[in-house]
Amino acid sequence: MPAGKQPPLNFGHAPETIAFWKRLVREALSLSTPTPFFVFSALPIAERISELDAALTAAGFKSGISNLKSQIGFRHWLSCKTQPVAPLLRWWCQQGRRIEVVSEFELRAALAEGFAPENILVNGPAKHHWLPRFELRKLSVNFDSPAELAALLPLAKKLNWRCGVRINTSEEFDPENPQFPTQFGFTPDEAVAALKKLLRAKVRVETVSFHLRTNISSAQIYQRAIAEVAEICRVAKFSPSYLDIGGGLPVRHVLTRGGKVFDGEFGLRAFAEMLRQSAKLFPGLREIWLENGRWISAGS
């Protein structure tokens, strides 16, 4: 390489991947598209989902609900907030997949792009301030706080929502300030009380949920969080049908502040095997839900 020349910043991408994106840019320019412009492709997302599906299937899971008592299904929910682009939502909906939203804007966008209410999961804090404006039956809703639960419980019963609670595990903290926990979700004691309240109210409570952060460096971090959630369910005498583990898989080629890659010790096969073993903590579990956003969309 001539002196002074720097190697191309390809982030480890294969030559065919780089050629693919250059071809898209050339096509856009040939159409006299004004610059700057935004280029999007669903192909990298499809590739990433297929890769994760293969690992989960090899571990014995089934895509969607399994009809076998000995087999647990898995399901991907599109994290709308990660890349709220209409063509992506439309393409995802056409695949027959489901979407996760955390705001009124995102819920309206999901409905506009054709998602049926039963294929929409509503997460995030303070949803009791805007969700009552929507008379939508059969939504999936994970409550985030005692205040939300108190405000939305009558609607949940009236509209036959599939309900769950988000639990703040000890593995959840601010990645920029690891000494501080986040403020989202029920504490363990609150979660037990919330689950008991939902069960007494005879609503359709089926889900326990947590979300740690982005770029989780080890499958063991998920394992510890899942074990915490299982213990909370045991104390509450609740057997969930669905375990929602959020997102957070580490994105390739992304470096820590120390210069190491986040996924250096993370393997999809080990992750899938960990989920298979951890699922045994939940008698009656039907599906594991995943809401990976950045991991599936970073390459798109």
mmCIF file of C-alpha atoms in Angstrom:
data_model
loop_
_atom_site.group_PDB
_atom_site.id
_atom_site.type_symbol
_atom_site.label_atom_id
_atom_site.label_comp_id
_atom_site.label_asym_id
_atom_site.label_seq_id
_atom_site.Cartn_x
_atom_site.Cartn_y
_atom_site.Cartn_z
ATOM 1 C CA MET A 1 0.000 0.000 0.000
ATOM 2 C CA PRO A 2 1.482 3.416 -0.963
ATOM 3 C CA ALA A 3 2.778 5.574 1.893
ATOM 4 C CA GLY A 4 0.138 7.834 3.364
ATOM 5 C CA LYS A 5 -2.710 5.677 2.113
ATOM 6 C CA GLN A 6 -5.193 4.404 4.704
ATOM 7 C CA PRO A 7 -6.989 1.061 4.377
ATOM 8 C CA PRO A 8 -10.690 1.347 3.488
ATOM 9 C CA LEU A 9 -13.014 1.591 6.495
ATOM 10 C CA ASN A 10 -15.097 -1.496 5.688
ATOM 11 C CA PHE A 11 -15.891 -2.592 9.266
ATOM 12 C CA GLY A 12 -15.166 -6.183 8.281
ATOM 13 C CA HIS A 13 -17.876 -6.366 5.622
ATOM 14 C CA ALA A 14 -17.417 -8.803 2.771
ATOM 15 C CA PRO A 15 -16.650 -7.403 -0.698
ATOM 16 C CA GLU A 16 -20.045 -8.573 -2.002
ATOM 17 C CA THR A 17 -21.782 -6.613 0.773
ATOM 18 C CA ILE A 18 -19.912 -3.425 -0.131
ATOM 19 C CA ALA A 19 -20.682 -4.016 -3.814
ATOM 20 C CA PHE A 20 -24.366 -4.436 -2.953
ATOM 21 C CA TRP A 21 -24.550 -1.013 -1.281
ATOM 22 C CA LYS A 22 -22.541 0.693 -4.028
ATOM 23 C CA ARG A 23 -24.979 -0.740 -6.560
ATOM 24 C CA LEU A 24 -27.935 0.742 -4.648
ATOM 25 C CA VAL A 25 -26.268 4.146 -4.480
ATOM 26 C CA ARG A 26 -25.466 4.089 -8.208
ATOM 27 C CA GLU A 27 -29.084 3.210 -8.970
ATOM 28 C CA ALA A 28 -30.340 6.086 -6.834
ATOM 29 C CA LEU A 29 -27.956 8.523 -8.537
ATOM 30 C CA SER A 30 -28.978 7.279 -11.985
ATOM 31 C CA LEU A 31 -32.566 8.285 -11.133
ATOM 32 C CA SER A 32 -31.366 11.847 -10.456
ATOM 33 C CA THR A 33 -32.191 11.487 -6.786
ATOM 34 C CA PRO A 34 -31.297 14.741 -5.007
ATOM 35 C CA THR A 35 -28.525 14.498 -2.443
ATOM 36 C CA PRO A 36 -28.125 13.926 0.421
ATOM 37 C CA PHE A 37 -30.468 10.947 0.408
ATOM 38 C CA PHE A 38 -31.277 7.967 2.603
ATOM 39 C CA VAL A 39 -30.679 4.453 1.259
ATOM 40 C CA PHE A 40 -32.423 1.532 2.917
ATOM 41 C CA SER A 41 -32.544 -2.186 2.159
ATOM 42 C CA ALA A 42 -34.406 -4.934 3.988
ATOM 43 C CA LEU A 43 -31.975 -7.596 2.722
ATOM 44 C CA PRO A 44 -29.446 -7.256 5.590
ATOM 45 C CA ILE A 45 -32.336 -7.484 8.070
ATOM 46 C CA ALA A 46 -33.614 -10.663 6.430
ATOM 47 C CA GLU A 47 -30.111 -12.149 6.557
ATOM 48 C CA ARG A 48 -29.656 -11.333 10.236
ATOM 49 C CA ILE A 49 -33.068 -12.749 11.198
ATOM 50 C CA SER A 50 -32.320 -15.951 9.254
ATOM 51 C CA GLU A 51 -29.023 -16.305 11.094
ATOM 52 C CA LEU A 52 -30.696 -16.004 14.497
ATOM 53 C CA ASP A 53 -33.535 -18.293 13.430
ATOM 54 C CA ALA A 54 -31.018 -20.968 12.457
ATOM 55 C CA ALA A 55 -29.339 -20.830 15.873
ATOM 56 C CA LEU A 56 -32.651 -20.991 17.748
ATOM 57 C CA THR A 57 -33.964 -23.822 15.577
ATOM 58 C CA ALA A 58 -30.753 -25.801 16.069
ATOM 59 C CA ALA A 59 -31.269 -25.449 19.845
ATOM 60 C CA GLY A 60 -34.712 -27.038 19.531
ATOM 61 C CA PHE A 61 -37.003 -24.004 19.353
ATOM 62 C CA LYS A 62 -39.719 -23.560 16.734
ATOM 63 C CA SER A 63 -40.570 -20.327 14.941
ATOM 64 C CA GLY A 64 -44.011 -19.343 16.216
ATOM 65 C CA ILE A 65 -46.159 -21.343 18.603
ATOM 66 C CA SER A 66 -45.232 -25.012 18.807
ATOM 67 C CA ASN A 67 -47.895 -27.701 18.923
ATOM 68 C CA LEU A 68 -45.568 -29.962 20.885
ATOM 69 C CA LYS A 69 -45.550 -29.756 24.678
ATOM 70 C CA SER A 70 -41.846 -30.564 24.666
ATOM 71 C CA GLN A 71 -40.994 -27.747 22.240
ATOM 72 C CA ILE A 72 -41.108 -23.989 22.832
ATOM 73 C CA GLY A 73 -41.628 -21.431 20.080
ATOM 74 C CA PHE A 74 -39.886 -18.118 19.506
ATOM 75 C CA ARG A 75 -41.083 -14.892 17.928
ATOM 76 C CA HIS A 76 -39.394 -11.716 16.674
ATOM 77 C CA TRP A 77 -41.050 -8.339 17.268
ATOM 78 C CA LEU A 78 -39.782 -5.397 15.214
ATOM 79 C CA SER A 79 -38.481 -2.651 17.504
ATOM 80 C CA CYS A 80 -40.189 0.266 15.757
ATOM 81 C CA LYS A 81 -38.243 2.950 17.635
ATOM 82 C CA THR A 82 -34.922 1.640 16.329
ATOM 83 C CA GLN A 83 -35.653 2.463 12.698
ATOM 84 C CA PRO A 84 -39.153 3.943 12.232
ATOM 85 C CA VAL A 85 -39.085 3.896 8.431
ATOM 86 C CA ALA A 86 -42.383 3.266 6.643
ATOM 87 C CA PRO A 87 -40.972 0.879 3.976
ATOM 88 C CA LEU A 88 -39.410 -1.250 6.727
ATOM 89 C CA LEU A 89 -42.686 -1.457 8.653
ATOM 90 C CA ARG A 90 -44.545 -2.330 5.450
ATOM 91 C CA TRP A 91 -42.024 -5.027 4.487
ATOM 92 C CA TRP A 92 -42.040 -6.530 7.994
ATOM 93 C CA CYS A 93 -45.837 -6.624 8.014
ATOM 94 C CA GLN A 94 -45.834 -8.373 4.642
ATOM 95 C CA GLN A 95 -43.648 -11.097 6.161
ATOM 96 C CA GLY A 96 -46.476 -11.833 8.606
ATOM 97 C CA ARG A 97 -44.379 -10.641 11.551
ATOM 98 C CA ARG A 98 -45.319 -8.538 14.576
ATOM 99 C CA ILE A 99 -44.210 -5.115 15.821
ATOM 100 C CA GLU A 100 -43.315 -3.538 19.177
ATOM 101 C CA VAL A 101 -44.115 0.144 19.797
ATOM 102 C CA VAL A 102 -43.403 2.535 22.682
ATOM 103 C CA SER A 103 -45.263 5.724 21.728
ATOM 104 C CA GLU A 104 -48.472 7.046 20.215
ATOM 105 C CA PHE A 105 -46.592 7.972 17.031
ATOM 106 C CA GLU A 106 -45.293 4.428 16.630
ATOM 107 C CA LEU A 107 -48.701 2.869 17.307
ATOM 108 C CA ARG A 108 -50.301 5.096 14.675
ATOM 109 C CA ALA A 109 -47.504 4.233 12.233
ATOM 110 C CA ALA A 110 -47.968 0.497 12.818
ATOM 111 C CA LEU A 111 -51.712 0.742 12.222
ATOM 112 C CA ALA A 112 -51.165 2.858 9.106
ATOM 113 C CA GLU A 113 -48.825 0.227 7.642
ATOM 114 C CA GLY A 114 -51.343 -2.566 8.098
ATOM 115 C CA PHE A 115 -50.566 -4.246 11.418
ATOM 116 C CA ALA A 116 -53.646 -5.688 13.104
ATOM 117 C CA PRO A 117 -53.968 -4.820 16.827
ATOM 118 C CA GLU A 118 -53.348 -8.436 17.826
ATOM 119 C CA ASN A 119 -49.941 -8.172 16.095
ATOM 120 C CA ILE A 120 -48.860 -5.078 18.051
ATOM 121 C CA LEU A 121 -47.018 -5.096 21.385
ATOM 122 C CA VAL A 122 -47.102 -1.864 23.408
ATOM 123 C CA ASN A 123 -44.122 -1.308 25.705
ATOM 124 C CA GLY A 124 -42.471 1.681 27.344
ATOM 125 C CA PRO A 125 -43.243 3.962 30.285
ATOM 126 C CA ALA A 126 -46.122 6.425 30.720
ATOM 127 C CA LYS A 127 -48.344 4.747 28.122
ATOM 128 C CA HIS A 128 -51.354 5.397 30.378
ATOM 129 C CA HIS A 129 -51.184 9.040 29.245
ATOM 130 C CA TRP A 130 -51.944 8.214 25.588
ATOM 131 C CA LEU A 131 -53.024 4.581 25.129
ATOM 132 C CA PRO A 132 -56.616 5.167 26.430
ATOM 133 C CA ARG A 133 -57.256 7.211 23.279
ATOM 134 C CA PHE A 134 -57.184 3.931 21.306
ATOM 135 C CA GLU A 135 -60.112 1.526 21.635
ATOM 136 C CA LEU A 136 -58.171 -1.409 20.238
ATOM 137 C CA ARG A 137 -59.048 -4.962 21.178
ATOM 138 C CA LYS A 138 -56.509 -7.779 21.602
ATOM 139 C CA LEU A 139 -53.399 -5.603 21.882
ATOM 140 C CA SER A 140 -50.413 -7.032 23.725
ATOM 141 C CA VAL A 141 -49.473 -4.610 26.526
ATOM 142 C CA ASN A 142 -46.616 -4.915 29.013
ATOM 143 C CA PHE A 143 -47.241 -2.689 32.027
ATOM 144 C CA ASP A 144 -44.240 -0.694 33.189
ATOM 145 C CA SER A 145 -45.282 0.688 36.596
ATOM 146 C CA PRO A 146 -47.948 0.495 39.316
ATOM 147 C CA ALA A 147 -49.410 3.784 38.042
ATOM 148 C CA GLU A 148 -49.838 2.358 34.541
ATOM 149 C CA LEU A 149 -51.405 -0.793 35.879
ATOM 150 C CA ALA A 150 -53.945 1.098 38.002
ATOM 151 C CA ALA A 151 -54.915 3.397 35.133
ATOM 152 C CA LEU A 152 -55.097 0.784 32.365
ATOM 153 C CA LEU A 153 -56.448 -2.287 34.140
ATOM 154 C CA PRO A 154 -60.132 -1.503 33.353
ATOM 155 C CA LEU A 155 -59.270 -1.087 29.648
ATOM 156 C CA ALA A 156 -57.231 -4.282 29.652
ATOM 157 C CA LYS A 157 -60.244 -6.203 30.892
ATOM 158 C CA LYS A 158 -62.725 -4.480 28.584
ATOM 159 C CA LEU A 159 -60.633 -4.859 25.422
ATOM 160 C CA ASN A 160 -59.206 -8.329 26.125
ATOM 161 C CA TRP A 161 -55.575 -7.262 26.027
ATOM 162 C CA ARG A 162 -52.824 -9.849 26.348
ATOM 163 C CA CYS A 163 -51.125 -8.401 29.433
ATOM 164 C CA GLY A 164 -47.674 -8.639 30.944
ATOM 165 C CA VAL A 165 -45.368 -6.847 33.362
ATOM 166 C CA ARG A 166 -41.910 -5.484 32.711
ATOM 167 C CA ILE A 167 -39.489 -6.383 35.492
ATOM 168 C CA ASN A 168 -36.445 -4.311 36.405
ATOM 169 C CA THR A 169 -33.775 -6.948 37.063
ATOM 170 C CA SER A 170 -30.448 -6.332 38.775
ATOM 171 C CA GLU A 171 -28.754 -6.847 35.392
ATOM 172 C CA GLU A 172 -30.337 -3.664 34.030
ATOM 173 C CA PHE A 173 -28.281 -0.470 34.317
ATOM 174 C CA ASP A 174 -27.287 2.630 32.392
ATOM 175 C CA PRO A 175 -24.484 1.537 30.020
ATOM 176 C CA GLU A 176 -22.954 5.020 30.163
ATOM 177 C CA ASN A 177 -23.044 4.998 33.983
ATOM 178 C CA PRO A 178 -22.967 1.338 35.078
ATOM 179 C CA GLN A 179 -23.136 2.255 38.757
ATOM 180 C CA PHE A 180 -26.724 3.463 38.265
ATOM 181 C CA PRO A 181 -29.753 1.207 37.614
ATOM 182 C CA THR A 182 -32.393 2.312 35.147
ATOM 183 C CA GLN A 183 -35.788 3.540 36.278
ATOM 184 C CA PHE A 184 -37.905 1.326 34.013
ATOM 185 C CA GLY A 185 -40.101 -1.580 35.040
ATOM 186 C CA PHE A 186 -41.420 -3.041 38.286
ATOM 187 C CA THR A 187 -39.084 -3.829 41.152
ATOM 188 C CA PRO A 188 -39.248 -7.485 42.211
ATOM 189 C CA ASP A 189 -41.680 -6.781 45.076
ATOM 190 C CA GLU A 190 -43.816 -4.546 42.839
ATOM 191 C CA ALA A 191 -43.832 -7.212 40.141
ATOM 192 C CA VAL A 192 -45.116 -9.875 42.513
ATOM 193 C CA ALA A 193 -47.893 -7.530 43.698
ATOM 194 C CA ALA A 194 -48.742 -6.562 40.089
ATOM 195 C CA LEU A 195 -48.973 -10.168 38.908
ATOM 196 C CA LYS A 196 -51.203 -11.090 41.835
ATOM 197 C CA LYS A 197 -53.408 -8.059 41.104
ATOM 198 C CA LEU A 198 -53.763 -9.038 37.458
ATOM 199 C CA LEU A 199 -54.578 -12.626 38.362
ATOM 200 C CA ARG A 200 -57.240 -11.518 40.857
ATOM 201 C CA ALA A 201 -58.771 -9.221 38.238
ATOM 202 C CA LYS A 202 -59.051 -12.222 35.884
ATOM 203 C CA VAL A 203 -57.561 -10.359 32.947
ATOM 204 C CA ARG A 204 -55.554 -12.116 30.249
ATOM 205 C CA VAL A 205 -52.148 -11.953 31.952
ATOM 206 C CA GLU A 206 -49.680 -14.133 30.049
ATOM 207 C CA THR A 207 -46.306 -12.393 29.788
ATOM 208 C CA VAL A 208 -43.260 -11.418 31.820
ATOM 209 C CA SER A 209 -40.817 -9.027 30.227
ATOM 210 C CA PHE A 210 -37.444 -7.375 30.750
ATOM 211 C CA HIS A 211 -35.082 -5.301 28.650
ATOM 212 C CA LEU A 212 -31.477 -4.862 29.710
ATOM 213 C CA ARG A 213 -29.686 -2.450 27.341
ATOM 214 C CA THR A 214 -27.908 -2.558 23.990
ATOM 215 C CA ASN A 215 -24.784 -4.570 23.127
ATOM 216 C CA ILE A 216 -25.008 -7.261 25.806
ATOM 217 C CA SER A 217 -21.557 -8.810 25.828
ATOM 218 C CA SER A 218 -22.400 -12.249 27.248
ATOM 219 C CA ALA A 219 -25.232 -14.773 27.163
ATOM 220 C CA GLN A 220 -24.694 -15.268 30.906
ATOM 221 C CA ILE A 221 -26.055 -11.747 31.523
ATOM 222 C CA TYR A 222 -29.368 -12.789 29.966
ATOM 223 C CA GLN A 223 -29.217 -16.043 31.919
ATOM 224 C CA ARG A 224 -28.949 -14.249 35.269
ATOM 225 C CA ALA A 225 -31.798 -11.875 34.377
ATOM 226 C CA ILE A 226 -34.044 -14.757 33.311
ATOM 227 C CA ALA A 227 -33.316 -16.593 36.569
ATOM 228 C CA GLU A 228 -34.390 -13.473 38.523
ATOM 229 C CA VAL A 229 -37.626 -13.281 36.551
ATOM 230 C CA ALA A 230 -38.305 -16.982 37.117
ATOM 231 C CA GLU A 231 -37.958 -16.531 40.870
ATOM 232 C CA ILE A 232 -40.400 -13.597 40.820
ATOM 233 C CA CYS A 233 -42.912 -15.760 38.932
ATOM 234 C CA ARG A 234 -42.450 -18.547 41.470
ATOM 235 C CA VAL A 235 -43.157 -16.202 44.379
ATOM 236 C CA ALA A 236 -46.200 -14.768 42.593
ATOM 237 C CA LYS A 237 -47.415 -18.284 41.725
ATOM 238 C CA PHE A 238 -47.621 -17.269 38.080
ATOM 239 C CA SER A 239 -46.759 -19.432 35.078
ATOM 240 C CA PRO A 240 -46.206 -17.204 32.032
ATOM 241 C CA SER A 241 -47.045 -18.371 28.543
ATOM 242 C CA TYR A 242 -44.597 -15.847 27.059
ATOM 243 C CA LEU A 243 -41.149 -14.717 28.174
ATOM 244 C CA ASP A 244 -40.157 -11.399 26.565
ATOM 245 C CA ILE A 245 -36.385 -10.874 26.855
ATOM 246 C CA GLY A 246 -36.293 -7.595 24.917
ATOM 247 C CA GLY A 247 -33.330 -6.934 22.650
ATOM 248 C CA GLY A 248 -29.694 -6.064 23.178
ATOM 249 C CA LEU A 249 -27.724 -8.613 21.153
ATOM 250 C CA PRO A 250 -24.282 -7.085 20.448
ATOM 251 C CA VAL A 251 -23.822 -5.499 17.026
ATOM 252 C CA ARG A 252 -20.838 -6.685 15.024
ATOM 253 C CA HIS A 253 -17.854 -4.398 14.441
ATOM 254 C CA VAL A 254 -18.926 -2.020 17.236
ATOM 255 C CA LEU A 255 -16.168 -1.211 19.719
ATOM 256 C CA THR A 256 -16.232 -0.556 23.444
ATOM 257 C CA ARG A 257 -14.502 2.512 24.828
ATOM 258 C CA GLY A 258 -11.554 0.231 25.477
ATOM 259 C CA GLY A 259 -11.325 -0.686 21.798
ATOM 260 C CA LYS A 260 -12.699 -4.221 22.031
ATOM 261 C CA VAL A 261 -15.587 -5.539 19.955
ATOM 262 C CA PHE A 262 -18.801 -5.944 21.960
ATOM 263 C CA ASP A 263 -19.533 -9.369 20.490
ATOM 264 C CA GLY A 264 -16.062 -10.769 21.036
ATOM 265 C CA GLU A 265 -17.326 -13.318 23.567
ATOM 266 C CA PHE A 266 -20.893 -13.631 22.293
ATOM 267 C CA GLY A 267 -22.026 -16.489 20.086
ATOM 268 C CA LEU A 268 -25.539 -17.063 18.779
ATOM 269 C CA ARG A 269 -25.355 -20.816 19.316
ATOM 270 C CA ALA A 270 -24.330 -20.373 22.955
ATOM 271 C CA PHE A 271 -27.087 -17.773 23.364
ATOM 272 C CA ALA A 272 -29.702 -20.131 21.922
ATOM 273 C CA GLU A 273 -28.518 -23.013 24.115
ATOM 274 C CA MET A 274 -28.699 -20.756 27.168
ATOM 275 C CA LEU A 275 -32.305 -19.925 26.288
ATOM 276 C CA ARG A 276 -33.115 -23.630 25.927
ATOM 277 C CA GLN A 277 -31.772 -24.365 29.395
ATOM 278 C CA SER A 278 -33.340 -21.251 30.979
ATOM 279 C CA ALA A 279 -36.769 -22.025 29.505
ATOM 280 C CA LYS A 280 -36.938 -25.032 31.848
ATOM 281 C CA LEU A 281 -37.441 -22.558 34.718
ATOM 282 C CA PHE A 282 -40.918 -21.721 33.374
ATOM 283 C CA PRO A 283 -43.394 -24.631 33.394
ATOM 284 C CA GLY A 284 -45.999 -24.080 30.705
ATOM 285 C CA LEU A 285 -43.938 -21.596 28.681
ATOM 286 C CA ARG A 286 -45.097 -21.464 25.043
ATOM 287 C CA GLU A 287 -42.891 -18.829 23.415
ATOM 288 C CA ILE A 288 -39.819 -16.688 23.931
ATOM 289 C CA TRP A 289 -40.145 -13.183 22.481
ATOM 290 C CA LEU A 290 -37.221 -11.178 21.118
ATOM 291 C CA GLU A 291 -37.253 -7.450 20.337
ATOM 292 C CA ASN A 292 -33.812 -6.891 18.853
ATOM 293 C CA GLY A 293 -33.618 -3.552 17.101
ATOM 294 C CA ARG A 294 -30.090 -2.338 16.473
ATOM 295 C CA TRP A 295 -28.730 -5.863 16.042
ATOM 296 C CA ILE A 296 -31.027 -6.666 13.125
ATOM 297 C CA SER A 297 -31.177 -3.212 11.528
ATOM 298 C CA ALA A 298 -27.625 -1.863 11.870
ATOM 299 C CA GLY A 299 -26.614 -3.352 8.519
ATOM 300 C CA SER A 300 -29.657 -2.071 6.642
#
